[in-house]
Amino acid sequence: MVSAEADAHARAVLAKATRENFPVAPGFLPREWRYDLMAVYGYARLVDDIGDGDLAPGGLDAKYLGLGPGWGSEPGGDRLAMLDAFESDLLRLFEGDGRAPGHPLLAALAPTVRRRRLGPEPFLALIEANRQDQKVRRYADHAELLGYCELSANPVGHLVLAITGTATPQRIRYSDDVCTALQIVEHLQDVAEDLGRDRIYLPAESMARFHVTESDLAAPRANASVRALLAHEAGRARELLSAGDPLVASVRGRLKLLLAGFTGGGRAALRAISRAGYDVLPGPPRATTRGLLREVAATLRREG
């Protein structure tokens, strides 16, 4: 039985779904799909919060993972050790020895893992992406960044296809393009926030090409070089979204609308970045609901 404290904590993590560029588990989906998608989202969000040091104060997550007092309640704690503890708790779902996970969000994931017969690989990849965030602060080129996205973003698409029972090798390839694009869009929105964590997801090769320095990224407003760099990287994200468009065309019904929400959300966010003149440094440009719906409708017309 989940305590009121654990339930409130889990709800606080899940509430972050409203901040995403795309609808995570909209109400038009079947109830079981919504539950499973939110369970996966809660897992992915919590892993990112551990890796980013964005855990709720008070050390509750550390307590649920069986760590000592003080873990997770102070900035600069050992995130790698907490990721290790989280991985150990996750693996209880797959070991078959009857032990339940200690963290409430992992406990909530258990029915989804059983119902959809999910394996541990995509979940472990998301943990590995956050381990990489603790060790790798810069990316030399676009290929290196794509390698990171294979861990940090693409597994989520694999899980969505598994939950909806629509995974095929071709759909997985299309999904990888879409998920990588969505990750790049998020990086473009969050340049200033990421720099505050001493991370830069803009390829160093591209920064050199457009004569952008790290001090340029730390400025209050973007200069012409930064804007040109962001426009270039946004173009790459658009190309990836276009490469993944056949994913929407390959399915029907409510799943088609869900996937159009993902790709439309990415395009709406890119349009918001463009409307801001590619100046993301004052804060992340966000799409409006109207802008999102417009892009979803355009996606459905294009792929219908």
PDB file of C-alpha atoms in Angstrom:
ATOM      1  CA  MET A   1       0.000   0.000   0.000  1.00  0.00           C
ATOM      2  CA  VAL A   2       1.391   3.402  -1.011  1.00  0.00           C
ATOM      3  CA  SER A   3       1.558   5.988   1.750  1.00  0.00           C
ATOM      4  CA  ALA A   4      -0.033   9.411   1.353  1.00  0.00           C
ATOM      5  CA  GLU A   5       3.470  10.904   1.414  1.00  0.00           C
ATOM      6  CA  ALA A   6       4.694   8.653  -1.400  1.00  0.00           C
ATOM      7  CA  ASP A   7       1.542   9.256  -3.445  1.00  0.00           C
ATOM      8  CA  ALA A   8       1.909  13.041  -3.155  1.00  0.00           C
ATOM      9  CA  HIS A   9       5.579  12.799  -4.092  1.00  0.00           C
ATOM     10  CA  ALA A  10       4.813  10.738  -7.197  1.00  0.00           C
ATOM     11  CA  ARG A  11       2.058  13.135  -8.241  1.00  0.00           C
ATOM     12  CA  ALA A  12       4.464  16.073  -7.997  1.00  0.00           C
ATOM     13  CA  VAL A  13       6.833  14.375 -10.424  1.00  0.00           C
ATOM     14  CA  LEU A  14       4.048  13.418 -12.833  1.00  0.00           C
ATOM     15  CA  ALA A  15       2.698  16.977 -12.792  1.00  0.00           C
ATOM     16  CA  LYS A  16       5.775  18.028 -14.765  1.00  0.00           C
ATOM     17  CA  ALA A  17       4.200  16.392 -17.828  1.00  0.00           C
ATOM     18  CA  THR A  18       2.316  19.631 -18.465  1.00  0.00           C
ATOM     19  CA  ARG A  19       5.631  21.393 -19.179  1.00  0.00           C
ATOM     20  CA  GLU A  20       6.594  19.136 -22.068  1.00  0.00           C
ATOM     21  CA  ASN A  21       6.487  20.233 -25.712  1.00  0.00           C
ATOM     22  CA  PHE A  22       3.966  17.494 -26.520  1.00  0.00           C
ATOM     23  CA  PRO A  23       0.977  15.841 -24.811  1.00  0.00           C
ATOM     24  CA  VAL A  24       2.276  12.883 -22.794  1.00  0.00           C
ATOM     25  CA  ALA A  25      -0.932  10.903 -22.207  1.00  0.00           C
ATOM     26  CA  PRO A  26      -3.949  12.826 -23.556  1.00  0.00           C
ATOM     27  CA  GLY A  27      -7.454  11.970 -22.452  1.00  0.00           C
ATOM     28  CA  PHE A  28      -8.603  10.555 -25.798  1.00  0.00           C
ATOM     29  CA  LEU A  29      -6.376   7.491 -25.337  1.00  0.00           C
ATOM     30  CA  PRO A  30      -7.600   4.222 -23.801  1.00  0.00           C
ATOM     31  CA  ARG A  31      -7.334   4.260 -20.016  1.00  0.00           C
ATOM     32  CA  GLU A  32      -4.662   1.530 -19.839  1.00  0.00           C
ATOM     33  CA  TRP A  33      -2.517   3.335 -22.402  1.00  0.00           C
ATOM     34  CA  ARG A  34      -2.757   6.539 -20.378  1.00  0.00           C
ATOM     35  CA  TYR A  35      -1.739   4.754 -17.187  1.00  0.00           C
ATOM     36  CA  ASP A  36       1.195   3.025 -18.861  1.00  0.00           C
ATOM     37  CA  LEU A  37       2.404   6.150 -20.654  1.00  0.00           C
ATOM     38  CA  MET A  38       2.302   8.155 -17.436  1.00  0.00           C
ATOM     39  CA  ALA A  39       4.137   5.380 -15.581  1.00  0.00           C
ATOM     40  CA  VAL A  40       6.910   5.501 -18.186  1.00  0.00           C
ATOM     41  CA  TYR A  41       6.917   9.296 -18.120  1.00  0.00           C
ATOM     42  CA  GLY A  42       7.219   9.297 -14.336  1.00  0.00           C
ATOM     43  CA  TYR A  43      10.199   6.983 -14.592  1.00  0.00           C
ATOM     44  CA  ALA A  44      11.936   9.052 -17.284  1.00  0.00           C
ATOM     45  CA  ARG A  45      11.217  12.321 -15.482  1.00  0.00           C
ATOM     46  CA  LEU A  46      12.595  11.048 -12.190  1.00  0.00           C
ATOM     47  CA  VAL A  47      15.775   9.728 -13.822  1.00  0.00           C
ATOM     48  CA  ASP A  48      16.334  13.164 -15.375  1.00  0.00           C
ATOM     49  CA  ASP A  49      15.636  14.877 -12.062  1.00  0.00           C
ATOM     50  CA  ILE A  50      18.276  12.723 -10.380  1.00  0.00           C
ATOM     51  CA  GLY A  51      20.774  13.466 -13.128  1.00  0.00           C
ATOM     52  CA  ASP A  52      20.010  17.203 -13.078  1.00  0.00           C
ATOM     53  CA  GLY A  53      19.937  17.546  -9.300  1.00  0.00           C
ATOM     54  CA  ASP A  54      16.303  18.684  -9.490  1.00  0.00           C
ATOM     55  CA  LEU A  55      14.895  16.403  -6.809  1.00  0.00           C
ATOM     56  CA  ALA A  56      12.362  17.692  -4.333  1.00  0.00           C
ATOM     57  CA  PRO A  57      13.905  18.965  -1.082  1.00  0.00           C
ATOM     58  CA  GLY A  58      13.839  16.793   1.993  1.00  0.00           C
ATOM     59  CA  GLY A  59      15.579  13.701   0.644  1.00  0.00           C
ATOM     60  CA  LEU A  60      12.452  11.601   0.066  1.00  0.00           C
ATOM     61  CA  ASP A  61      13.826  10.011  -3.093  1.00  0.00           C
ATOM     62  CA  ALA A  62      16.962   8.950  -1.240  1.00  0.00           C
ATOM     63  CA  LYS A  63      14.836   7.463   1.539  1.00  0.00           C
ATOM     64  CA  TYR A  64      12.762   5.449  -0.934  1.00  0.00           C
ATOM     65  CA  LEU A  65      15.981   4.144  -2.512  1.00  0.00           C
ATOM     66  CA  GLY A  66      17.388   3.089   0.839  1.00  0.00           C
ATOM     67  CA  LEU A  67      20.145   5.673   0.983  1.00  0.00           C
ATOM     68  CA  GLY A  68      21.256   7.421   4.136  1.00  0.00           C
ATOM     69  CA  PRO A  69      20.011  10.751   5.541  1.00  0.00           C
ATOM     70  CA  GLY A  70      20.906  13.819   3.514  1.00  0.00           C
ATOM     71  CA  TRP A  71      21.005  12.157   0.124  1.00  0.00           C
ATOM     72  CA  GLY A  72      19.234  14.170  -2.546  1.00  0.00           C
ATOM     73  CA  SER A  73      18.488  17.034  -0.188  1.00  0.00           C
ATOM     74  CA  GLU A  74      21.661  19.031  -0.842  1.00  0.00           C
ATOM     75  CA  PRO A  75      23.069  20.336  -4.144  1.00  0.00           C
ATOM     76  CA  GLY A  76      26.189  18.552  -5.303  1.00  0.00           C
ATOM     77  CA  GLY A  77      25.295  15.184  -3.793  1.00  0.00           C
ATOM     78  CA  ASP A  78      26.700  12.092  -5.445  1.00  0.00           C
ATOM     79  CA  ARG A  79      24.300  11.751  -8.366  1.00  0.00           C
ATOM     80  CA  LEU A  80      26.147   8.786  -9.788  1.00  0.00           C
ATOM     81  CA  ALA A  81      25.652   6.850  -6.567  1.00  0.00           C
ATOM     82  CA  MET A  82      21.967   7.758  -6.550  1.00  0.00           C
ATOM     83  CA  LEU A  83      21.618   6.620 -10.162  1.00  0.00           C
ATOM     84  CA  ASP A  84      23.245   3.324  -9.139  1.00  0.00           C
ATOM     85  CA  ALA A  85      20.731   2.944  -6.306  1.00  0.00           C
ATOM     86  CA  PHE A  86      17.874   3.786  -8.655  1.00  0.00           C
ATOM     87  CA  GLU A  87      19.094   1.174 -11.139  1.00  0.00           C
ATOM     88  CA  SER A  88      19.219  -1.452  -8.410  1.00  0.00           C
ATOM     89  CA  ASP A  89      15.664  -0.590  -7.393  1.00  0.00           C
ATOM     90  CA  LEU A  90      14.533  -0.743 -11.042  1.00  0.00           C
ATOM     91  CA  LEU A  91      16.035  -4.197 -11.562  1.00  0.00           C
ATOM     92  CA  ARG A  92      13.768  -5.591  -8.850  1.00  0.00           C
ATOM     93  CA  LEU A  93      11.005  -5.348 -11.470  1.00  0.00           C
ATOM     94  CA  PHE A  94      12.824  -7.837 -13.687  1.00  0.00           C
ATOM     95  CA  GLU A  95      14.520 -10.234 -11.256  1.00  0.00           C
ATOM     96  CA  GLY A  96      11.454 -12.322 -10.452  1.00  0.00           C
ATOM     97  CA  ASP A  97      12.291 -12.779  -6.778  1.00  0.00           C
ATOM     98  CA  GLY A  98       9.133 -11.075  -5.538  1.00  0.00           C
ATOM     99  CA  ARG A  99      10.876  -8.031  -4.082  1.00  0.00           C
ATOM    100  CA  ALA A 100       8.965  -4.796  -4.721  1.00  0.00           C
ATOM    101  CA  PRO A 101      10.818  -1.589  -5.613  1.00  0.00           C
ATOM    102  CA  GLY A 102      11.190   0.922  -2.806  1.00  0.00           C
ATOM    103  CA  HIS A 103      10.488   4.021  -4.882  1.00  0.00           C
ATOM    104  CA  PRO A 104       6.775   4.715  -5.465  1.00  0.00           C
ATOM    105  CA  LEU A 105       7.275   5.661  -9.117  1.00  0.00           C
ATOM    106  CA  LEU A 106       8.983   2.341  -9.736  1.00  0.00           C
ATOM    107  CA  ALA A 107       6.217   0.539  -7.873  1.00  0.00           C
ATOM    108  CA  ALA A 108       3.722   2.292 -10.169  1.00  0.00           C
ATOM    109  CA  LEU A 109       5.732   1.098 -13.176  1.00  0.00           C
ATOM    110  CA  ALA A 110       5.466  -2.573 -12.160  1.00  0.00           C
ATOM    111  CA  PRO A 111       1.968  -3.228 -13.633  1.00  0.00           C
ATOM    112  CA  THR A 112       3.062  -1.648 -16.921  1.00  0.00           C
ATOM    113  CA  VAL A 113       6.187  -3.817 -17.124  1.00  0.00           C
ATOM    114  CA  ARG A 114       4.092  -6.948 -16.491  1.00  0.00           C
ATOM    115  CA  ARG A 115       1.176  -6.016 -18.741  1.00  0.00           C
ATOM    116  CA  ARG A 116       3.343  -5.001 -21.718  1.00  0.00           C
ATOM    117  CA  ARG A 117       6.101  -7.555 -21.071  1.00  0.00           C
ATOM    118  CA  LEU A 118       8.725  -4.849 -21.187  1.00  0.00           C
ATOM    119  CA  GLY A 119      12.405  -5.631 -20.881  1.00  0.00           C
ATOM    120  CA  PRO A 120      14.905  -3.608 -18.858  1.00  0.00           C
ATOM    121  CA  GLU A 121      16.962  -2.305 -21.797  1.00  0.00           C
ATOM    122  CA  PRO A 122      15.185   1.008 -22.543  1.00  0.00           C
ATOM    123  CA  PHE A 123      14.951   1.843 -18.840  1.00  0.00           C
ATOM    124  CA  LEU A 124      18.640   1.125 -18.311  1.00  0.00           C
ATOM    125  CA  ALA A 125      19.537   3.266 -21.335  1.00  0.00           C
ATOM    126  CA  LEU A 126      17.819   6.285 -19.760  1.00  0.00           C
ATOM    127  CA  ILE A 127      19.844   5.791 -16.587  1.00  0.00           C
ATOM    128  CA  GLU A 128      23.034   5.509 -18.643  1.00  0.00           C
ATOM    129  CA  ALA A 129      22.213   8.793 -20.406  1.00  0.00           C
ATOM    130  CA  ASN A 130      22.086  10.516 -17.039  1.00  0.00           C
ATOM    131  CA  ARG A 131      25.342   8.893 -15.996  1.00  0.00           C
ATOM    132  CA  GLN A 132      26.821  10.333 -19.164  1.00  0.00           C
ATOM    133  CA  ASP A 133      25.513  13.760 -18.182  1.00  0.00           C
ATOM    134  CA  GLN A 134      27.674  13.597 -15.056  1.00  0.00           C
ATOM    135  CA  LYS A 135      30.809  12.836 -17.076  1.00  0.00           C
ATOM    136  CA  VAL A 136      30.399  14.450 -20.510  1.00  0.00           C
ATOM    137  CA  ARG A 137      29.791  18.198 -20.565  1.00  0.00           C
ATOM    138  CA  ARG A 138      30.520  19.012 -24.224  1.00  0.00           C
ATOM    139  CA  TYR A 139      29.953  17.264 -27.580  1.00  0.00           C
ATOM    140  CA  ALA A 140      32.497  17.510 -30.362  1.00  0.00           C
ATOM    141  CA  ASP A 141      30.134  17.109 -33.305  1.00  0.00           C
ATOM    142  CA  HIS A 142      26.625  16.207 -34.384  1.00  0.00           C
ATOM    143  CA  ALA A 143      27.428  12.488 -34.479  1.00  0.00           C
ATOM    144  CA  GLU A 144      28.444  12.515 -30.816  1.00  0.00           C
ATOM    145  CA  LEU A 145      25.220  14.293 -29.917  1.00  0.00           C
ATOM    146  CA  LEU A 146      23.188  11.715 -31.840  1.00  0.00           C
ATOM    147  CA  GLY A 147      24.929   9.012 -29.821  1.00  0.00           C
ATOM    148  CA  TYR A 148      23.781  10.691 -26.638  1.00  0.00           C
ATOM    149  CA  CYS A 149      20.213  10.918 -27.961  1.00  0.00           C
ATOM    150  CA  GLU A 150      20.245   7.171 -28.590  1.00  0.00           C
ATOM    151  CA  LEU A 151      20.395   6.810 -24.808  1.00  0.00           C
ATOM    152  CA  SER A 152      18.475   9.862 -23.607  1.00  0.00           C
ATOM    153  CA  ALA A 153      15.525  10.028 -26.025  1.00  0.00           C
ATOM    154  CA  ASN A 154      15.109   7.090 -28.385  1.00  0.00           C
ATOM    155  CA  PRO A 155      14.295   4.507 -25.669  1.00  0.00           C
ATOM    156  CA  VAL A 156      11.164   6.496 -24.800  1.00  0.00           C
ATOM    157  CA  GLY A 157       9.858   6.010 -28.325  1.00  0.00           C
ATOM    158  CA  HIS A 158      10.598   2.288 -28.105  1.00  0.00           C
ATOM    159  CA  LEU A 159       8.514   2.136 -24.931  1.00  0.00           C
ATOM    160  CA  VAL A 160       5.609   4.034 -26.502  1.00  0.00           C
ATOM    161  CA  LEU A 161       5.522   1.580 -29.408  1.00  0.00           C
ATOM    162  CA  ALA A 162       5.746  -1.371 -27.022  1.00  0.00           C
ATOM    163  CA  ILE A 163       2.917  -0.061 -24.856  1.00  0.00           C
ATOM    164  CA  THR A 164       0.666   0.441 -27.882  1.00  0.00           C
ATOM    165  CA  GLY A 165       1.615  -2.924 -29.398  1.00  0.00           C
ATOM    166  CA  THR A 166       2.821  -1.345 -32.649  1.00  0.00           C
ATOM    167  CA  ALA A 167       6.592  -1.859 -32.578  1.00  0.00           C
ATOM    168  CA  THR A 168       8.197  -2.958 -35.839  1.00  0.00           C
ATOM    169  CA  PRO A 169      11.802  -2.458 -36.959  1.00  0.00           C
ATOM    170  CA  GLN A 170      10.753   0.221 -39.449  1.00  0.00           C
ATOM    171  CA  ARG A 171       8.581   2.094 -36.956  1.00  0.00           C
ATOM    172  CA  ILE A 172      11.416   2.012 -34.432  1.00  0.00           C
ATOM    173  CA  ARG A 173      13.711   3.657 -36.989  1.00  0.00           C
ATOM    174  CA  TYR A 174      11.158   6.396 -37.659  1.00  0.00           C
ATOM    175  CA  SER A 175      10.552   6.799 -33.934  1.00  0.00           C
ATOM    176  CA  ASP A 176      14.284   7.247 -33.328  1.00  0.00           C
ATOM    177  CA  ASP A 177      14.338  10.183 -35.762  1.00  0.00           C
ATOM    178  CA  VAL A 178      11.365  11.808 -34.044  1.00  0.00           C
ATOM    179  CA  CYS A 179      12.676  11.282 -30.518  1.00  0.00           C
ATOM    180  CA  THR A 180      16.151  12.533 -31.396  1.00  0.00           C
ATOM    181  CA  ALA A 181      14.593  15.614 -32.982  1.00  0.00           C
ATOM    182  CA  LEU A 182      12.502  16.280 -29.865  1.00  0.00           C
ATOM    183  CA  GLN A 183      15.610  15.975 -27.693  1.00  0.00           C
ATOM    184  CA  ILE A 184      17.522  18.441 -29.876  1.00  0.00           C
ATOM    185  CA  VAL A 185      14.604  20.888 -29.759  1.00  0.00           C
ATOM    186  CA  GLU A 186      14.641  20.706 -25.970  1.00  0.00           C
ATOM    187  CA  HIS A 187      18.379  21.355 -25.971  1.00  0.00           C
ATOM    188  CA  LEU A 188      17.851  24.424 -28.162  1.00  0.00           C
ATOM    189  CA  GLN A 189      15.187  25.774 -25.817  1.00  0.00           C
ATOM    190  CA  ASP A 190      17.319  25.173 -22.728  1.00  0.00           C
ATOM    191  CA  VAL A 191      20.725  26.483 -23.804  1.00  0.00           C
ATOM    192  CA  ALA A 192      20.947  28.915 -20.875  1.00  0.00           C
ATOM    193  CA  GLU A 193      19.640  26.438 -18.303  1.00  0.00           C
ATOM    194  CA  ASP A 194      22.023  23.730 -19.490  1.00  0.00           C
ATOM    195  CA  LEU A 195      24.971  26.128 -19.404  1.00  0.00           C
ATOM    196  CA  GLY A 196      24.078  26.863 -15.784  1.00  0.00           C
ATOM    197  CA  ARG A 197      24.711  23.160 -15.162  1.00  0.00           C
ATOM    198  CA  ASP A 198      28.002  23.391 -17.099  1.00  0.00           C
ATOM    199  CA  ARG A 199      26.577  21.450 -20.036  1.00  0.00           C
ATOM    200  CA  ILE A 200      26.529  22.430 -23.705  1.00  0.00           C
ATOM    201  CA  TYR A 201      24.584  20.278 -26.152  1.00  0.00           C
ATOM    202  CA  LEU A 202      25.426  22.446 -29.156  1.00  0.00           C
ATOM    203  CA  PRO A 203      28.166  20.612 -31.084  1.00  0.00           C
ATOM    204  CA  ALA A 204      31.582  22.235 -30.690  1.00  0.00           C
ATOM    205  CA  GLU A 205      32.131  21.803 -34.425  1.00  0.00           C
ATOM    206  CA  SER A 206      29.037  23.909 -35.143  1.00  0.00           C
ATOM    207  CA  MET A 207      30.003  26.506 -32.552  1.00  0.00           C
ATOM    208  CA  ALA A 208      33.368  26.921 -34.248  1.00  0.00           C
ATOM    209  CA  ARG A 209      31.748  27.156 -37.677  1.00  0.00           C
ATOM    210  CA  PHE A 210      29.519  30.027 -36.537  1.00  0.00           C
ATOM    211  CA  HIS A 211      32.226  31.630 -34.370  1.00  0.00           C
ATOM    212  CA  VAL A 212      30.260  31.153 -31.150  1.00  0.00           C
ATOM    213  CA  THR A 213      32.102  31.019 -27.835  1.00  0.00           C
ATOM    214  CA  GLU A 214      30.885  29.785 -24.470  1.00  0.00           C
ATOM    215  CA  SER A 215      30.879  33.370 -23.222  1.00  0.00           C
ATOM    216  CA  ASP A 216      28.455  34.203 -26.053  1.00  0.00           C
ATOM    217  CA  LEU A 217      26.072  31.573 -24.662  1.00  0.00           C
ATOM    218  CA  ALA A 218      26.362  33.094 -21.189  1.00  0.00           C
ATOM    219  CA  ALA A 219      25.216  36.543 -22.388  1.00  0.00           C
ATOM    220  CA  PRO A 220      21.751  37.876 -21.511  1.00  0.00           C
ATOM    221  CA  ARG A 221      20.773  38.025 -25.199  1.00  0.00           C
ATOM    222  CA  ALA A 222      21.927  36.108 -28.240  1.00  0.00           C
ATOM    223  CA  ASN A 223      24.165  37.874 -30.722  1.00  0.00           C
ATOM    224  CA  ALA A 224      23.942  37.333 -34.489  1.00  0.00           C
ATOM    225  CA  SER A 225      26.376  34.403 -34.411  1.00  0.00           C
ATOM    226  CA  VAL A 226      24.427  32.565 -31.719  1.00  0.00           C
ATOM    227  CA  ARG A 227      21.179  33.117 -33.619  1.00  0.00           C
ATOM    228  CA  ALA A 228      22.719  31.735 -36.810  1.00  0.00           C
ATOM    229  CA  LEU A 229      23.990  28.699 -34.906  1.00  0.00           C
ATOM    230  CA  LEU A 230      20.580  28.052 -33.362  1.00  0.00           C
ATOM    231  CA  ALA A 231      18.877  28.407 -36.752  1.00  0.00           C
ATOM    232  CA  HIS A 232      21.292  25.830 -38.189  1.00  0.00           C
ATOM    233  CA  GLU A 233      20.669  23.320 -35.400  1.00  0.00           C
ATOM    234  CA  ALA A 234      16.927  23.919 -35.611  1.00  0.00           C
ATOM    235  CA  GLY A 235      17.126  23.019 -39.291  1.00  0.00           C
ATOM    236  CA  ARG A 236      18.725  19.717 -38.371  1.00  0.00           C
ATOM    237  CA  ALA A 237      15.884  19.006 -35.961  1.00  0.00           C
ATOM    238  CA  ARG A 238      13.309  19.803 -38.667  1.00  0.00           C
ATOM    239  CA  GLU A 239      15.012  17.374 -41.027  1.00  0.00           C
ATOM    240  CA  LEU A 240      14.839  14.635 -38.415  1.00  0.00           C
ATOM    241  CA  LEU A 241      11.152  15.306 -37.772  1.00  0.00           C
ATOM    242  CA  SER A 242      10.500  15.075 -41.506  1.00  0.00           C
ATOM    243  CA  ALA A 243      12.460  11.810 -41.683  1.00  0.00           C
ATOM    244  CA  GLY A 244      10.213  10.439 -38.934  1.00  0.00           C
ATOM    245  CA  ASP A 245       6.939  11.625 -40.477  1.00  0.00           C
ATOM    246  CA  PRO A 246       6.109   8.193 -41.956  1.00  0.00           C
ATOM    247  CA  LEU A 247       5.656   6.948 -38.383  1.00  0.00           C
ATOM    248  CA  VAL A 248       2.384   8.892 -38.146  1.00  0.00           C
ATOM    249  CA  ALA A 249       1.257   7.642 -41.544  1.00  0.00           C
ATOM    250  CA  SER A 250       1.912   4.015 -40.538  1.00  0.00           C
ATOM    251  CA  VAL A 251      -0.721   3.865 -37.772  1.00  0.00           C
ATOM    252  CA  ARG A 252      -4.410   4.634 -37.382  1.00  0.00           C
ATOM    253  CA  GLY A 253      -6.976   5.847 -34.896  1.00  0.00           C
ATOM    254  CA  ARG A 254      -6.084   7.380 -31.572  1.00  0.00           C
ATOM    255  CA  LEU A 255      -2.450   6.304 -31.815  1.00  0.00           C
ATOM    256  CA  LYS A 256      -2.148   8.335 -35.017  1.00  0.00           C
ATOM    257  CA  LEU A 257      -3.377  11.393 -33.128  1.00  0.00           C
ATOM    258  CA  LEU A 258      -0.968  10.749 -30.239  1.00  0.00           C
ATOM    259  CA  LEU A 259       2.049  10.446 -32.544  1.00  0.00           C
ATOM    260  CA  ALA A 260       0.949  13.522 -34.483  1.00  0.00           C
ATOM    261  CA  GLY A 261       0.960  15.294 -31.118  1.00  0.00           C
ATOM    262  CA  PHE A 262       4.596  14.329 -30.635  1.00  0.00           C
ATOM    263  CA  THR A 263       5.799  15.504 -34.040  1.00  0.00           C
ATOM    264  CA  GLY A 264       3.466  18.497 -34.032  1.00  0.00           C
ATOM    265  CA  GLY A 265       4.734  19.463 -30.599  1.00  0.00           C
ATOM    266  CA  GLY A 266       8.295  19.432 -31.886  1.00  0.00           C
ATOM    267  CA  ARG A 267       7.414  21.579 -34.872  1.00  0.00           C
ATOM    268  CA  ALA A 268       5.413  24.003 -32.737  1.00  0.00           C
ATOM    269  CA  ALA A 269       8.396  24.408 -30.396  1.00  0.00           C
ATOM    270  CA  LEU A 270      10.682  25.035 -33.368  1.00  0.00           C
ATOM    271  CA  ARG A 271       8.242  27.652 -34.644  1.00  0.00           C
ATOM    272  CA  ALA A 272       8.321  29.334 -31.208  1.00  0.00           C
ATOM    273  CA  ILE A 273      12.126  29.400 -31.321  1.00  0.00           C
ATOM    274  CA  SER A 274      11.982  30.934 -34.794  1.00  0.00           C
ATOM    275  CA  ARG A 275       9.449  33.558 -33.667  1.00  0.00           C
ATOM    276  CA  ALA A 276      11.878  34.515 -30.897  1.00  0.00           C
ATOM    277  CA  GLY A 277      14.478  35.227 -33.567  1.00  0.00           C
ATOM    278  CA  TYR A 278      16.479  32.239 -32.291  1.00  0.00           C
ATOM    279  CA  ASP A 279      17.259  34.183 -29.136  1.00  0.00           C
ATOM    280  CA  VAL A 280      16.751  31.501 -26.505  1.00  0.00           C
ATOM    281  CA  LEU A 281      19.106  32.971 -23.918  1.00  0.00           C
ATOM    282  CA  PRO A 282      16.541  35.053 -21.974  1.00  0.00           C
ATOM    283  CA  GLY A 283      14.458  31.885 -21.446  1.00  0.00           C
ATOM    284  CA  PRO A 284      13.082  28.924 -23.379  1.00  0.00           C
ATOM    285  CA  PRO A 285      10.549  29.883 -26.081  1.00  0.00           C
ATOM    286  CA  ARG A 286       7.426  27.765 -25.662  1.00  0.00           C
ATOM    287  CA  ALA A 287       4.665  26.961 -28.132  1.00  0.00           C
ATOM    288  CA  THR A 288       1.113  28.031 -27.398  1.00  0.00           C
ATOM    289  CA  THR A 289      -1.718  25.526 -27.284  1.00  0.00           C
ATOM    290  CA  ARG A 290      -3.064  27.039 -30.493  1.00  0.00           C
ATOM    291  CA  GLY A 291       0.324  26.656 -32.133  1.00  0.00           C
ATOM    292  CA  LEU A 292       0.522  23.024 -31.058  1.00  0.00           C
ATOM    293  CA  LEU A 293      -2.950  22.237 -32.394  1.00  0.00           C
ATOM    294  CA  ARG A 294      -2.137  23.955 -35.683  1.00  0.00           C
ATOM    295  CA  GLU A 295       0.960  21.810 -36.160  1.00  0.00           C
ATOM    296  CA  VAL A 296      -0.872  18.616 -35.169  1.00  0.00           C
ATOM    297  CA  ALA A 297      -3.567  19.371 -37.754  1.00  0.00           C
ATOM    298  CA  ALA A 298      -0.921  20.065 -40.389  1.00  0.00           C
ATOM    299  CA  THR A 299       0.785  16.753 -39.576  1.00  0.00           C
ATOM    300  CA  LEU A 300      -2.469  14.834 -39.907  1.00  0.00           C
ATOM    301  CA  ARG A 301      -3.258  16.502 -43.245  1.00  0.00           C
ATOM    302  CA  ARG A 302       0.230  15.762 -44.521  1.00  0.00           C
ATOM    303  CA  GLU A 303       0.285  12.136 -43.383  1.00  0.00           C
ATOM    304  CA  GLY A 304      -3.406  11.322 -43.655  1.00  0.00           C
TER     305      GLY A 304
END
